Amino acid sequence: MRLIIIAGVFSMIFSLFATPLLIKALRKRGKSQAIRISEGDINYPEHQAKIGTPSMGGIAILGGSVVGYSMAHFLLWRPPTLSALMALALMFGLAAVGFADDYLKIYKQNSRGIRARTKLIGQAAVALIFGYFAINFPDEYGRTPGSSALSIVRDTNIVLPTVLFFLLVWFLITATTNAVNLTDGLDGLAILPCVLIAGALSVFSYATSNFEYANYLNIPFVSGAGELLVICSS
């Protein structure tokens, strides 16, 4: 519990101070997203109000997550787990795809960004690398960060072939990422869907990482899920 609280506090402090500085720096350098005013015969006059709005705010989200998680483990002198490092690496990998999209929108003033096909290929590459690490590199007890055994509400006897496991990982990561991305496009604030998703994942992480709760709810017990709760707090 101390890890969770410390991570949340340091992440909040970082965000409160770093986000205004980031916005000021982006505005000073004119790093705002290109706005699509019209397309063919269709005009979007309401988009005029968005001109000059800074983009690339995901830097603050990533920074807060890393600072919160790192400070919590540093102060309590606990080493990070492979599952947590994989989750953070997944965040940065997907952020790199988003950065390429923002680069075209901001520096090249291309409102469309990178092609949808290119974005999906980049997300697929990150997801498949994550999937590979998930079922390899077992700990001293022989447990890997992920499992190819299918679990819905509770454990089943179905074990997915490696190819199907990779496809499932790709689908889940791509679907979740683009769900946030599309929601972000509605109002330009990705933090709201991130907070909602992190909040929901926190509940699942806490329930599955506690043996007594998992046993009472008759859901799978996942020993490393507590570390993901720290990331969600950040």
PDB file of C-alpha atoms in Angstrom:
ATOM      1  CA  MET A   1       0.000   0.000   0.000  1.00  0.00           C
ATOM      2  CA  ARG A   2       2.887   2.390   0.724  1.00  0.00           C
ATOM      3  CA  LEU A   3       4.197   1.912  -2.803  1.00  0.00           C
ATOM      4  CA  ILE A   4       0.804   2.858  -4.217  1.00  0.00           C
ATOM      5  CA  ILE A   5       0.422   6.002  -2.091  1.00  0.00           C
ATOM      6  CA  ILE A   6       3.984   7.237  -2.668  1.00  0.00           C
ATOM      7  CA  ALA A   7       3.716   6.622  -6.405  1.00  0.00           C
ATOM      8  CA  GLY A   8       0.451   8.551  -6.610  1.00  0.00           C
ATOM      9  CA  VAL A   9       1.754  11.474  -4.547  1.00  0.00           C
ATOM     10  CA  PHE A  10       4.987  11.941  -6.506  1.00  0.00           C
ATOM     11  CA  SER A  11       3.177  11.539  -9.811  1.00  0.00           C
ATOM     12  CA  MET A  12       0.656  14.206  -8.779  1.00  0.00           C
ATOM     13  CA  ILE A  13       3.386  16.607  -7.638  1.00  0.00           C
ATOM     14  CA  PHE A  14       5.302  16.099 -10.874  1.00  0.00           C
ATOM     15  CA  SER A  15       2.184  16.668 -12.972  1.00  0.00           C
ATOM     16  CA  LEU A  16       1.133  19.806 -11.075  1.00  0.00           C
ATOM     17  CA  PHE A  17       4.518  21.453 -11.652  1.00  0.00           C
ATOM     18  CA  ALA A  18       5.654  19.952 -14.946  1.00  0.00           C
ATOM     19  CA  THR A  19       2.443  20.248 -16.968  1.00  0.00           C
ATOM     20  CA  PRO A  20       2.173  24.085 -16.819  1.00  0.00           C
ATOM     21  CA  LEU A  21       5.865  24.345 -17.716  1.00  0.00           C
ATOM     22  CA  LEU A  22       5.376  21.956 -20.637  1.00  0.00           C
ATOM     23  CA  ILE A  23       2.370  23.913 -21.918  1.00  0.00           C
ATOM     24  CA  LYS A  24       4.289  27.187 -21.640  1.00  0.00           C
ATOM     25  CA  ALA A  25       7.303  25.750 -23.472  1.00  0.00           C
ATOM     26  CA  LEU A  26       5.175  24.310 -26.282  1.00  0.00           C
ATOM     27  CA  ARG A  27       3.245  27.556 -26.721  1.00  0.00           C
ATOM     28  CA  LYS A  28       6.454  29.590 -26.730  1.00  0.00           C
ATOM     29  CA  ARG A  29       7.838  27.454 -29.541  1.00  0.00           C
ATOM     30  CA  GLY A  30       4.535  27.332 -31.386  1.00  0.00           C
ATOM     31  CA  LYS A  31       4.311  23.535 -31.204  1.00  0.00           C
ATOM     32  CA  SER A  32       0.582  23.182 -31.796  1.00  0.00           C
ATOM     33  CA  GLN A  33      -1.269  20.628 -33.851  1.00  0.00           C
ATOM     34  CA  ALA A  34      -2.382  21.444 -37.387  1.00  0.00           C
ATOM     35  CA  ILE A  35      -6.152  21.921 -37.416  1.00  0.00           C
ATOM     36  CA  ARG A  36      -8.336  20.531 -40.176  1.00  0.00           C
ATOM     37  CA  ILE A  37     -10.591  23.477 -41.074  1.00  0.00           C
ATOM     38  CA  SER A  38     -12.249  21.829 -44.049  1.00  0.00           C
ATOM     39  CA  GLU A  39     -12.240  18.664 -46.107  1.00  0.00           C
ATOM     40  CA  GLY A  40     -13.630  18.874 -49.597  1.00  0.00           C
ATOM     41  CA  ASP A  41     -16.953  20.683 -49.436  1.00  0.00           C
ATOM     42  CA  ILE A  42     -17.297  20.126 -45.686  1.00  0.00           C
ATOM     43  CA  ASN A  43     -16.174  22.916 -43.352  1.00  0.00           C
ATOM     44  CA  TYR A  44     -15.385  22.650 -39.654  1.00  0.00           C
ATOM     45  CA  PRO A  45     -15.673  26.232 -38.345  1.00  0.00           C
ATOM     46  CA  GLU A  46     -15.803  25.003 -34.728  1.00  0.00           C
ATOM     47  CA  HIS A  47     -12.215  23.777 -35.127  1.00  0.00           C
ATOM     48  CA  GLN A  48     -11.044  27.391 -35.345  1.00  0.00           C
ATOM     49  CA  ALA A  49     -11.123  27.587 -31.548  1.00  0.00           C
ATOM     50  CA  LYS A  50      -8.506  24.824 -31.348  1.00  0.00           C
ATOM     51  CA  ILE A  51      -5.868  26.736 -33.315  1.00  0.00           C
ATOM     52  CA  GLY A  52      -2.760  27.254 -31.191  1.00  0.00           C
ATOM     53  CA  THR A  53      -3.649  24.573 -28.647  1.00  0.00           C
ATOM     54  CA  PRO A  54      -0.423  22.801 -27.624  1.00  0.00           C
ATOM     55  CA  SER A  55      -0.113  19.110 -28.421  1.00  0.00           C
ATOM     56  CA  MET A  56       2.186  16.324 -27.162  1.00  0.00           C
ATOM     57  CA  GLY A  57       0.754  16.465 -23.633  1.00  0.00           C
ATOM     58  CA  GLY A  58       1.430  12.736 -23.367  1.00  0.00           C
ATOM     59  CA  ILE A  59       4.962  13.687 -22.315  1.00  0.00           C
ATOM     60  CA  ALA A  60       3.541  14.820 -18.960  1.00  0.00           C
ATOM     61  CA  ILE A  61       1.546  11.589 -18.576  1.00  0.00           C
ATOM     62  CA  LEU A  62       4.582   9.419 -19.288  1.00  0.00           C
ATOM     63  CA  GLY A  63       6.814  11.564 -17.099  1.00  0.00           C
ATOM     64  CA  GLY A  64       4.414  11.407 -14.168  1.00  0.00           C
ATOM     65  CA  SER A  65       4.065   7.643 -14.464  1.00  0.00           C
ATOM     66  CA  VAL A  66       7.809   7.012 -14.525  1.00  0.00           C
ATOM     67  CA  VAL A  67       8.597   9.515 -11.744  1.00  0.00           C
ATOM     68  CA  GLY A  68       5.858   8.159  -9.464  1.00  0.00           C
ATOM     69  CA  TYR A  69       6.821   4.519  -9.968  1.00  0.00           C
ATOM     70  CA  SER A  70      10.565   5.152  -9.700  1.00  0.00           C
ATOM     71  CA  MET A  71      10.381   7.322  -6.581  1.00  0.00           C
ATOM     72  CA  ALA A  72       8.154   4.825  -4.775  1.00  0.00           C
ATOM     73  CA  HIS A  73      10.628   1.999  -5.356  1.00  0.00           C
ATOM     74  CA  PHE A  74      13.634   4.201  -4.624  1.00  0.00           C
ATOM     75  CA  LEU A  75      12.324   5.457  -1.277  1.00  0.00           C
ATOM     76  CA  LEU A  76      11.269   1.990  -0.128  1.00  0.00           C
ATOM     77  CA  TRP A  77      14.363   0.438  -1.711  1.00  0.00           C
ATOM     78  CA  ARG A  78      12.506  -2.228  -3.635  1.00  0.00           C
ATOM     79  CA  PRO A  79      13.628  -3.465  -7.048  1.00  0.00           C
ATOM     80  CA  PRO A  80      11.187  -3.145  -9.962  1.00  0.00           C
ATOM     81  CA  THR A  81       9.593  -6.306 -11.291  1.00  0.00           C
ATOM     82  CA  LEU A  82       9.823  -7.550 -14.853  1.00  0.00           C
ATOM     83  CA  SER A  83       6.046  -7.196 -15.281  1.00  0.00           C
ATOM     84  CA  ALA A  84       6.180  -3.523 -14.305  1.00  0.00           C
ATOM     85  CA  LEU A  85       9.162  -2.806 -16.550  1.00  0.00           C
ATOM     86  CA  MET A  86       7.341  -4.489 -19.423  1.00  0.00           C
ATOM     87  CA  ALA A  87       4.252  -2.371 -18.803  1.00  0.00           C
ATOM     88  CA  LEU A  88       6.329   0.821 -18.784  1.00  0.00           C
ATOM     89  CA  ALA A  89       8.190  -0.294 -21.915  1.00  0.00           C
ATOM     90  CA  LEU A  90       4.838  -0.950 -23.591  1.00  0.00           C
ATOM     91  CA  MET A  91       3.729   2.576 -22.704  1.00  0.00           C
ATOM     92  CA  PHE A  92       6.887   4.089 -24.200  1.00  0.00           C
ATOM     93  CA  GLY A  93       6.708   1.900 -27.291  1.00  0.00           C
ATOM     94  CA  LEU A  94       3.157   2.983 -28.049  1.00  0.00           C
ATOM     95  CA  ALA A  95       4.088   6.575 -27.148  1.00  0.00           C
ATOM     96  CA  ALA A  96       6.827   6.426 -29.783  1.00  0.00           C
ATOM     97  CA  VAL A  97       4.186   5.644 -32.402  1.00  0.00           C
ATOM     98  CA  GLY A  98       2.123   8.552 -31.100  1.00  0.00           C
ATOM     99  CA  PHE A  99       5.181  10.812 -31.170  1.00  0.00           C
ATOM    100  CA  ALA A 100       5.726  10.017 -34.858  1.00  0.00           C
ATOM    101  CA  ASP A 101       2.098  10.961 -35.478  1.00  0.00           C
ATOM    102  CA  ASP A 102       2.448  14.219 -33.529  1.00  0.00           C
ATOM    103  CA  TYR A 103       5.718  15.007 -35.293  1.00  0.00           C
ATOM    104  CA  LEU A 104       3.987  15.085 -38.662  1.00  0.00           C
ATOM    105  CA  LYS A 105       1.065  17.067 -37.280  1.00  0.00           C
ATOM    106  CA  ILE A 106       3.206  19.658 -35.500  1.00  0.00           C
ATOM    107  CA  TYR A 107       6.501  19.970 -37.340  1.00  0.00           C
ATOM    108  CA  LYS A 108       5.171  19.149 -40.802  1.00  0.00           C
ATOM    109  CA  GLN A 109       1.739  20.748 -40.177  1.00  0.00           C
ATOM    110  CA  ASN A 110       0.018  17.670 -41.598  1.00  0.00           C
ATOM    111  CA  SER A 111      -3.352  17.370 -39.847  1.00  0.00           C
ATOM    112  CA  ARG A 112      -3.671  13.696 -40.832  1.00  0.00           C
ATOM    113  CA  GLY A 113      -0.391  12.602 -39.227  1.00  0.00           C
ATOM    114  CA  ILE A 114       0.964   9.193 -40.176  1.00  0.00           C
ATOM    115  CA  ARG A 115      -1.160   6.814 -42.207  1.00  0.00           C
ATOM    116  CA  ALA A 116      -3.570   4.572 -40.337  1.00  0.00           C
ATOM    117  CA  ARG A 117      -1.865   1.518 -41.850  1.00  0.00           C
ATOM    118  CA  THR A 118       1.558   2.702 -40.679  1.00  0.00           C
ATOM    119  CA  LYS A 119       0.215   3.425 -37.201  1.00  0.00           C
ATOM    120  CA  LEU A 120      -1.348  -0.039 -36.952  1.00  0.00           C
ATOM    121  CA  ILE A 121       1.896  -1.680 -38.093  1.00  0.00           C
ATOM    122  CA  GLY A 122       3.840   0.246 -35.439  1.00  0.00           C
ATOM    123  CA  GLN A 123       1.357  -0.708 -32.733  1.00  0.00           C
ATOM    124  CA  ALA A 124       1.438  -4.340 -33.878  1.00  0.00           C
ATOM    125  CA  ALA A 125       5.243  -4.432 -33.689  1.00  0.00           C
ATOM    126  CA  VAL A 126       5.219  -3.059 -30.132  1.00  0.00           C
ATOM    127  CA  ALA A 127       2.440  -5.464 -29.100  1.00  0.00           C
ATOM    128  CA  LEU A 128       4.174  -8.533 -30.539  1.00  0.00           C
ATOM    129  CA  ILE A 129       7.471  -7.665 -28.831  1.00  0.00           C
ATOM    130  CA  PHE A 130       5.547  -7.272 -25.573  1.00  0.00           C
ATOM    131  CA  GLY A 131       3.841 -10.627 -26.159  1.00  0.00           C
ATOM    132  CA  TYR A 132       7.190 -12.331 -26.742  1.00  0.00           C
ATOM    133  CA  PHE A 133       8.614 -11.054 -23.455  1.00  0.00           C
ATOM    134  CA  ALA A 134       5.373 -11.931 -21.647  1.00  0.00           C
ATOM    135  CA  ILE A 135       5.750 -15.678 -22.141  1.00  0.00           C
ATOM    136  CA  ASN A 136       9.524 -15.834 -21.775  1.00  0.00           C
ATOM    137  CA  PHE A 137      12.046 -15.014 -19.057  1.00  0.00           C
ATOM    138  CA  PRO A 138      10.571 -16.981 -16.122  1.00  0.00           C
ATOM    139  CA  ASP A 139      11.423 -16.037 -12.549  1.00  0.00           C
ATOM    140  CA  GLU A 140      13.003 -18.309  -9.932  1.00  0.00           C
ATOM    141  CA  TYR A 141       9.653 -20.072  -9.513  1.00  0.00           C
ATOM    142  CA  GLY A 142       9.318 -20.731 -13.241  1.00  0.00           C
ATOM    143  CA  ARG A 143       6.524 -18.177 -13.691  1.00  0.00           C
ATOM    144  CA  THR A 144       6.523 -15.903 -16.730  1.00  0.00           C
ATOM    145  CA  PRO A 145       4.932 -12.410 -16.699  1.00  0.00           C
ATOM    146  CA  GLY A 146       2.155 -13.647 -18.994  1.00  0.00           C
ATOM    147  CA  SER A 147       0.395 -16.928 -19.586  1.00  0.00           C
ATOM    148  CA  SER A 148      -1.040 -18.518 -22.710  1.00  0.00           C
ATOM    149  CA  ALA A 149      -3.718 -20.219 -20.578  1.00  0.00           C
ATOM    150  CA  LEU A 150      -7.039 -18.558 -21.321  1.00  0.00           C
ATOM    151  CA  SER A 151      -8.777 -16.983 -18.345  1.00  0.00           C
ATOM    152  CA  ILE A 152     -12.062 -15.102 -18.555  1.00  0.00           C
ATOM    153  CA  VAL A 153     -13.716 -14.674 -15.151  1.00  0.00           C
ATOM    154  CA  ARG A 154     -11.778 -17.614 -13.723  1.00  0.00           C
ATOM    155  CA  ASP A 155      -9.145 -20.045 -14.957  1.00  0.00           C
ATOM    156  CA  THR A 156      -9.992 -22.421 -17.772  1.00  0.00           C
ATOM    157  CA  ASN A 157      -8.258 -25.496 -19.141  1.00  0.00           C
ATOM    158  CA  ILE A 158      -7.808 -23.874 -22.558  1.00  0.00           C
ATOM    159  CA  VAL A 159      -4.173 -23.165 -23.450  1.00  0.00           C
ATOM    160  CA  LEU A 160      -3.728 -21.047 -26.547  1.00  0.00           C
ATOM    161  CA  PRO A 161      -1.101 -21.908 -29.157  1.00  0.00           C
ATOM    162  CA  THR A 162       1.687 -19.336 -29.334  1.00  0.00           C
ATOM    163  CA  VAL A 163       0.359 -17.832 -32.564  1.00  0.00           C
ATOM    164  CA  LEU A 164      -3.132 -17.336 -31.122  1.00  0.00           C
ATOM    165  CA  PHE A 165      -1.619 -15.872 -27.945  1.00  0.00           C
ATOM    166  CA  PHE A 166       0.270 -13.295 -30.000  1.00  0.00           C
ATOM    167  CA  LEU A 167      -2.875 -12.458 -31.962  1.00  0.00           C
ATOM    168  CA  LEU A 168      -4.843 -11.997 -28.738  1.00  0.00           C
ATOM    169  CA  VAL A 169      -2.155  -9.734 -27.268  1.00  0.00           C
ATOM    170  CA  TRP A 170      -2.034  -7.731 -30.510  1.00  0.00           C
ATOM    171  CA  PHE A 171      -5.819  -7.343 -30.573  1.00  0.00           C
ATOM    172  CA  LEU A 172      -6.127  -6.286 -26.918  1.00  0.00           C
ATOM    173  CA  ILE A 173      -3.288  -3.743 -27.062  1.00  0.00           C
ATOM    174  CA  THR A 174      -4.305  -2.288 -30.420  1.00  0.00           C
ATOM    175  CA  ALA A 175      -7.969  -2.064 -29.443  1.00  0.00           C
ATOM    176  CA  THR A 176      -7.247  -0.429 -26.087  1.00  0.00           C
ATOM    177  CA  THR A 177      -4.736   2.021 -27.534  1.00  0.00           C
ATOM    178  CA  ASN A 178      -6.996   3.173 -30.352  1.00  0.00           C
ATOM    179  CA  ALA A 179      -9.991   3.393 -28.035  1.00  0.00           C
ATOM    180  CA  VAL A 180      -8.088   5.987 -25.989  1.00  0.00           C
ATOM    181  CA  ASN A 181      -6.796   7.627 -29.157  1.00  0.00           C
ATOM    182  CA  LEU A 182     -10.276   8.027 -30.663  1.00  0.00           C
ATOM    183  CA  THR A 183     -11.715   9.304 -27.390  1.00  0.00           C
ATOM    184  CA  ASP A 184      -8.822  11.758 -27.150  1.00  0.00           C
ATOM    185  CA  GLY A 185      -9.744  13.095 -30.600  1.00  0.00           C
ATOM    186  CA  LEU A 186     -13.171  14.172 -29.345  1.00  0.00           C
ATOM    187  CA  ASP A 187     -11.934  16.847 -26.933  1.00  0.00           C
ATOM    188  CA  GLY A 188      -8.141  16.781 -27.159  1.00  0.00           C
ATOM    189  CA  LEU A 189      -7.652  15.562 -23.598  1.00  0.00           C
ATOM    190  CA  ALA A 190      -6.280  12.029 -23.366  1.00  0.00           C
ATOM    191  CA  ILE A 191      -5.933  12.212 -19.595  1.00  0.00           C
ATOM    192  CA  LEU A 192      -9.635  11.548 -18.906  1.00  0.00           C
ATOM    193  CA  PRO A 193      -9.797   8.150 -20.655  1.00  0.00           C
ATOM    194  CA  CYS A 194      -6.365   7.336 -19.168  1.00  0.00           C
ATOM    195  CA  VAL A 195      -7.619   8.056 -15.646  1.00  0.00           C
ATOM    196  CA  LEU A 196     -10.814   6.055 -16.162  1.00  0.00           C
ATOM    197  CA  ILE A 197      -8.946   3.058 -17.594  1.00  0.00           C
ATOM    198  CA  ALA A 198      -6.222   3.214 -14.932  1.00  0.00           C
ATOM    199  CA  GLY A 199      -8.910   3.391 -12.252  1.00  0.00           C
ATOM    200  CA  ALA A 200     -10.685   0.308 -13.584  1.00  0.00           C
ATOM    201  CA  LEU A 201      -7.418  -1.603 -13.963  1.00  0.00           C
ATOM    202  CA  SER A 202      -6.492  -0.630 -10.400  1.00  0.00           C
ATOM    203  CA  VAL A 203      -9.578  -2.423  -9.095  1.00  0.00           C
ATOM    204  CA  PHE A 204      -8.770  -5.581 -11.073  1.00  0.00           C
ATOM    205  CA  SER A 205      -5.076  -5.431 -10.130  1.00  0.00           C
ATOM    206  CA  TYR A 206      -5.866  -5.074  -6.447  1.00  0.00           C
ATOM    207  CA  ALA A 207      -8.407  -7.905  -6.461  1.00  0.00           C
ATOM    208  CA  THR A 208      -6.222 -10.346  -8.384  1.00  0.00           C
ATOM    209  CA  SER A 209      -3.044  -9.527  -6.429  1.00  0.00           C
ATOM    210  CA  ASN A 210      -4.676 -10.253  -3.059  1.00  0.00           C
ATOM    211  CA  PHE A 211      -4.963 -13.995  -2.484  1.00  0.00           C
ATOM    212  CA  GLU A 212      -7.852 -13.715  -0.007  1.00  0.00           C
ATOM    213  CA  TYR A 213      -9.915 -11.422  -2.246  1.00  0.00           C
ATOM    214  CA  ALA A 214      -9.187 -13.506  -5.327  1.00  0.00           C
ATOM    215  CA  ASN A 215     -10.201 -16.676  -3.504  1.00  0.00           C
ATOM    216  CA  TYR A 216     -13.382 -15.035  -2.155  1.00  0.00           C
ATOM    217  CA  LEU A 217     -14.384 -13.674  -5.580  1.00  0.00           C
ATOM    218  CA  ASN A 218     -13.356 -16.943  -7.237  1.00  0.00           C
ATOM    219  CA  ILE A 219     -11.106 -15.150  -9.739  1.00  0.00           C
ATOM    220  CA  PRO A 220      -7.503 -15.957 -10.750  1.00  0.00           C
ATOM    221  CA  PHE A 221      -4.774 -14.936  -8.320  1.00  0.00           C
ATOM    222  CA  VAL A 222      -1.909 -13.131 -10.088  1.00  0.00           C
ATOM    223  CA  SER A 223       1.075 -12.632  -7.821  1.00  0.00           C
ATOM    224  CA  GLY A 224       2.692  -9.832  -9.864  1.00  0.00           C
ATOM    225  CA  ALA A 225      -0.446  -7.760 -10.390  1.00  0.00           C
ATOM    226  CA  GLY A 226       0.312  -5.573  -7.374  1.00  0.00           C
ATOM    227  CA  GLU A 227       3.127  -3.874  -9.285  1.00  0.00           C
ATOM    228  CA  LEU A 228       0.701  -2.941 -12.043  1.00  0.00           C
ATOM    229  CA  LEU A 229      -1.425  -1.268  -9.371  1.00  0.00           C
ATOM    230  CA  VAL A 230       1.557   0.979  -8.578  1.00  0.00           C
ATOM    231  CA  ILE A 231       1.777   1.973 -12.239  1.00  0.00           C
ATOM    232  CA  CYS A 232      -1.973   2.631 -12.365  1.00  0.00           C
ATOM    233  CA  SER A 233      -1.624   4.858  -9.302  1.00  0.00           C
ATOM    234  CA  SER A 234       1.110   6.798 -11.081  1.00  0.00           C
TER     235      SER A 234
END
